Amino acid sequence: MKHLTTYKNIMLLILFSLTAAGASAQQQDITAKSAKTWVKSRVWANGLKLKLNSSTNDVEFAKQYAANKSAWDKAFEFLRERNLETIEPGKYTIDGDNVYAMITEGPSKEPEQAAWESHQNYIDVQYVIKGKEKIGVAPIESLTVTKPYDAEKDFANYSGEGKYYTATPDEFFLFFPSDGHRPNMKVNGYDKVKKLVIKVREIK
């Protein structure tokens, strides 16, 4: 019984560290395991059936969701409730400047035309509605800046190497400011792709 009480206390400490503002580096180490468990529990999904790509930074996701739950719930509601196959391309306001969506439909890029990118103020939720595309993922510290950060566009470009995934309508991606990503690359046989990108403001 004593061991059970100790275990419960440890779990409470871990859960608290996920939601506490200004967590220390030591707390972040503690939360890595609990963040992975939280992501796998899918309590954040609220009925969303889509898979979350394995490239996701679990700790960042847990921290940002805890800090801005309302915004994330609205983003996932849009992803879950809208008929994305019929929705027209364009920009859709979800929660003012905090959360908004962009629908695009068109040809993917040849690999040499697709650049690495990152953002500092917004987190990307990227989902291929129709078709397939290739997406690269890499830590920005492993990449070389080719176009410095533009604060107005919340955008920087890079060159480098990373791990590549085939994005399909079965799963979505999350890219945080520390994640370099290289989306929109053509997959043979899929000349046209319909895609959703939801921008969620990062909590600093």
CSV table of C-alpha atoms in Angstrom, one decimal:
chain,number,residue,atom,x,y,z
A,1,MET,CA,0.0,0.0,0.0
A,2,LYS,CA,2.9,2.3,0.8
A,3,HIS,CA,4.4,1.7,-2.6
A,4,LEU,CA,1.0,2.5,-4.2
A,5,THR,CA,0.8,5.8,-2.4
A,6,THR,CA,4.3,6.7,-3.4
A,7,TYR,CA,3.5,5.9,-7.1
A,8,LYS,CA,0.4,8.0,-7.0
A,9,ASN,CA,2.3,10.9,-5.6
A,10,ILE,CA,5.0,10.6,-8.3
A,11,MET,CA,2.3,10.6,-11.0
A,12,LEU,CA,0.6,13.6,-9.5
A,13,LEU,CA,4.0,15.4,-9.6
A,14,ILE,CA,4.5,14.5,-13.2
A,15,LEU,CA,1.0,15.7,-14.2
A,16,PHE,CA,1.5,18.9,-12.3
A,17,SER,CA,4.8,19.6,-14.1
A,18,LEU,CA,3.0,19.3,-17.4
A,19,THR,CA,0.7,22.2,-16.6
A,20,ALA,CA,3.0,24.4,-14.4
A,21,ALA,CA,4.1,27.6,-16.1
A,22,GLY,CA,7.8,28.2,-16.3
A,23,ALA,CA,8.8,24.6,-15.8
A,24,SER,CA,12.5,24.1,-15.1
A,25,ALA,CA,14.8,21.9,-17.3
A,26,GLN,CA,14.7,19.3,-14.6
A,27,GLN,CA,10.9,19.2,-14.7
A,28,GLN,CA,10.9,19.0,-18.5
A,29,ASP,CA,13.1,15.8,-18.1
A,30,ILE,CA,10.5,14.4,-15.7
A,31,THR,CA,7.7,15.2,-18.1
A,32,ALA,CA,9.1,13.5,-21.2
A,33,LYS,CA,7.7,10.1,-20.2
A,34,SER,CA,4.4,11.4,-19.0
A,35,ALA,CA,4.0,13.5,-22.1
A,36,LYS,CA,4.4,10.4,-24.2
A,37,THR,CA,1.8,8.6,-22.1
A,38,TRP,CA,-0.5,11.6,-22.4
A,39,VAL,CA,-0.2,11.8,-26.2
A,40,LYS,CA,-0.9,8.0,-26.5
A,41,SER,CA,-4.0,8.4,-24.3
A,42,ARG,CA,-5.5,10.7,-27.0
A,43,VAL,CA,-7.5,12.7,-24.4
A,44,TRP,CA,-6.6,15.7,-26.4
A,45,ALA,CA,-8.3,14.3,-29.5
A,46,ASN,CA,-11.9,14.6,-28.2
A,47,GLY,CA,-13.1,12.0,-30.8
A,48,LEU,CA,-10.7,12.9,-33.6
A,49,LYS,CA,-9.9,9.6,-35.3
A,50,LEU,CA,-6.9,10.7,-37.3
A,51,LYS,CA,-3.4,9.4,-36.3
A,52,LEU,CA,-0.8,11.8,-35.1
A,53,ASN,CA,2.5,11.4,-37.0
A,54,SER,CA,5.3,9.9,-35.0
A,55,SER,CA,7.6,12.8,-35.6
A,56,THR,CA,5.7,14.9,-33.1
A,57,ASN,CA,7.6,16.4,-30.1
A,58,ASP,CA,5.4,15.0,-27.3
A,59,VAL,CA,6.7,17.3,-24.6
A,60,GLU,CA,6.1,20.4,-26.6
A,61,PHE,CA,2.7,19.2,-27.6
A,62,ALA,CA,1.8,18.5,-23.9
A,63,LYS,CA,3.1,21.8,-22.7
A,64,GLN,CA,1.4,23.9,-25.4
A,65,TYR,CA,-1.9,22.0,-25.0
A,66,ALA,CA,-1.9,22.6,-21.3
A,67,ALA,CA,-1.0,26.3,-21.7
A,68,ASN,CA,-3.7,26.9,-24.4
A,69,LYS,CA,-6.3,24.1,-24.2
A,70,SER,CA,-9.1,26.2,-25.6
A,71,ALA,CA,-7.2,27.1,-28.8
A,72,TRP,CA,-6.2,23.5,-29.4
A,73,ASP,CA,-9.7,22.2,-28.8
A,74,LYS,CA,-11.0,24.6,-31.4
A,75,ALA,CA,-8.3,23.6,-33.9
A,76,PHE,CA,-9.1,19.9,-33.4
A,77,GLU,CA,-12.8,20.6,-33.6
A,78,PHE,CA,-12.2,22.2,-37.0
A,79,LEU,CA,-10.2,19.2,-38.1
A,80,ARG,CA,-12.8,16.8,-36.8
A,81,GLU,CA,-16.2,18.4,-37.6
A,82,ARG,CA,-15.7,20.2,-41.0
A,83,ASN,CA,-16.3,18.4,-44.2
A,84,LEU,CA,-12.8,18.9,-45.5
A,85,GLU,CA,-13.3,17.1,-48.8
A,86,THR,CA,-15.9,19.7,-49.9
A,87,ILE,CA,-14.6,22.8,-48.2
A,88,GLU,CA,-13.3,25.5,-50.6
A,89,PRO,CA,-9.7,26.6,-50.6
A,90,GLY,CA,-9.2,29.8,-48.6
A,91,LYS,CA,-8.5,31.2,-45.2
A,92,TYR,CA,-10.9,30.4,-42.3
A,93,THR,CA,-10.9,32.1,-38.9
A,94,ILE,CA,-11.3,29.8,-36.0
A,95,ASP,CA,-10.3,32.0,-33.0
A,96,GLY,CA,-9.2,35.4,-34.3
A,97,ASP,CA,-5.4,35.6,-34.6
A,98,ASN,CA,-4.9,32.7,-32.2
A,99,VAL,CA,-6.1,29.9,-34.4
A,100,TYR,CA,-6.9,30.0,-38.1
A,101,ALA,CA,-7.0,27.6,-41.0
A,102,MET,CA,-5.8,27.6,-44.6
A,103,ILE,CA,-7.1,25.2,-47.3
A,104,THR,CA,-5.0,24.8,-50.5
A,105,GLU,CA,-5.5,22.7,-53.5
A,106,GLY,CA,-3.0,22.3,-56.3
A,107,PRO,CA,0.1,20.5,-57.6
A,108,SER,CA,2.9,19.5,-55.2
A,109,LYS,CA,6.5,20.7,-55.8
A,110,GLU,CA,9.5,18.9,-57.2
A,111,PRO,CA,12.0,18.2,-54.3
A,112,GLU,CA,14.4,20.9,-55.6
A,113,GLN,CA,11.6,23.5,-55.3
A,114,ALA,CA,10.6,22.6,-51.8
A,115,ALA,CA,12.5,24.5,-49.1
A,116,TRP,CA,12.9,23.8,-45.4
A,117,GLU,CA,11.0,26.3,-43.2
A,118,SER,CA,10.2,27.1,-39.6
A,119,HIS,CA,8.0,29.6,-37.7
A,120,GLN,CA,8.5,31.4,-34.3
A,121,ASN,CA,5.0,32.6,-33.4
A,122,TYR,CA,2.8,29.8,-34.7
A,123,ILE,CA,2.6,26.0,-34.5
A,124,ASP,CA,1.5,24.2,-37.7
A,125,VAL,CA,-1.1,21.5,-37.8
A,126,GLN,CA,-0.6,20.0,-41.3
A,127,TYR,CA,-3.0,17.5,-42.9
A,128,VAL,CA,-3.3,16.2,-46.4
A,129,ILE,CA,-7.0,15.9,-47.2
A,130,LYS,CA,-6.7,14.4,-50.6
A,131,GLY,CA,-3.7,12.9,-52.3
A,132,LYS,CA,-0.2,12.3,-50.9
A,133,GLU,CA,2.9,14.4,-50.4
A,134,LYS,CA,6.4,14.0,-48.9
A,135,ILE,CA,7.3,16.0,-45.8
A,136,GLY,CA,10.7,16.3,-44.3
A,137,VAL,CA,11.3,16.9,-40.5
A,138,ALA,CA,14.5,18.0,-38.8
A,139,PRO,CA,15.5,20.1,-35.7
A,140,ILE,CA,16.3,23.6,-36.9
A,141,GLU,CA,19.7,23.6,-35.1
A,142,SER,CA,20.7,20.9,-37.6
A,143,LEU,CA,19.8,23.0,-40.6
A,144,THR,CA,21.6,26.0,-42.3
A,145,VAL,CA,19.7,29.3,-42.6
A,146,THR,CA,19.3,30.3,-46.3
A,147,LYS,CA,16.7,33.1,-45.7
A,148,PRO,CA,16.7,34.8,-42.3
A,149,TYR,CA,13.5,35.0,-40.2
A,150,ASP,CA,10.9,37.4,-41.5
A,151,ALA,CA,8.9,38.5,-38.5
A,152,GLU,CA,6.0,39.9,-40.6
A,153,LYS,CA,5.6,36.5,-42.4
A,154,ASP,CA,6.7,34.4,-39.4
A,155,PHE,CA,8.9,32.5,-41.7
A,156,ALA,CA,12.6,31.4,-42.2
A,157,ASN,CA,14.1,29.1,-44.8
A,158,TYR,CA,16.9,26.5,-44.5
A,159,SER,CA,18.9,23.9,-46.3
A,160,GLY,CA,20.0,20.5,-44.9
A,161,GLU,CA,18.9,17.0,-44.4
A,162,GLY,CA,16.2,15.3,-42.3
A,163,LYS,CA,13.8,12.4,-42.0
A,164,TYR,CA,11.1,12.1,-44.6
A,165,TYR,CA,7.5,10.9,-44.3
A,166,THR,CA,4.7,10.3,-46.8
A,167,ALA,CA,1.7,12.4,-45.7
A,168,THR,CA,-1.6,10.7,-46.3
A,169,PRO,CA,-5.3,11.4,-45.3
A,170,ASP,CA,-4.8,9.0,-42.5
A,171,GLU,CA,-2.7,11.2,-40.2
A,172,PHE,CA,-1.7,14.8,-39.4
A,173,PHE,CA,1.6,16.5,-38.5
A,174,LEU,CA,2.5,19.0,-35.7
A,175,PHE,CA,5.4,21.4,-36.3
A,176,PHE,CA,6.6,23.5,-33.4
A,177,PRO,CA,9.1,26.5,-33.6
A,178,SER,CA,12.0,24.1,-33.0
A,179,ASP,CA,10.9,21.9,-35.9
A,180,GLY,CA,12.3,22.5,-39.3
A,181,HIS,CA,9.9,21.1,-41.9
A,182,ARG,CA,9.9,20.6,-45.7
A,183,PRO,CA,6.4,20.1,-46.9
A,184,ASN,CA,4.6,19.9,-50.3
A,185,MET,CA,7.0,17.5,-52.1
A,186,LYS,CA,5.5,15.5,-54.9
A,187,VAL,CA,4.8,11.8,-54.6
A,188,ASN,CA,4.7,10.0,-57.9
A,189,GLY,CA,1.1,9.4,-59.0
A,190,TYR,CA,-0.3,12.2,-57.0
A,191,ASP,CA,-0.1,15.4,-59.1
A,192,LYS,CA,-2.8,17.3,-57.1
A,193,VAL,CA,-3.1,17.6,-53.4
A,194,LYS,CA,-5.7,19.2,-51.2
A,195,LYS,CA,-4.3,20.3,-47.9
A,196,LEU,CA,-5.2,21.9,-44.6
A,197,VAL,CA,-2.8,23.9,-42.4
A,198,ILE,CA,-4.1,25.2,-39.1
A,199,LYS,CA,-2.0,27.8,-37.4
A,200,VAL,CA,-2.1,27.8,-33.5
A,201,ARG,CA,-0.3,30.6,-31.8
A,202,GLU,CA,2.5,29.4,-29.6
A,203,ILE,CA,2.5,30.3,-25.9
A,204,LYS,CA,6.0,31.5,-25.0
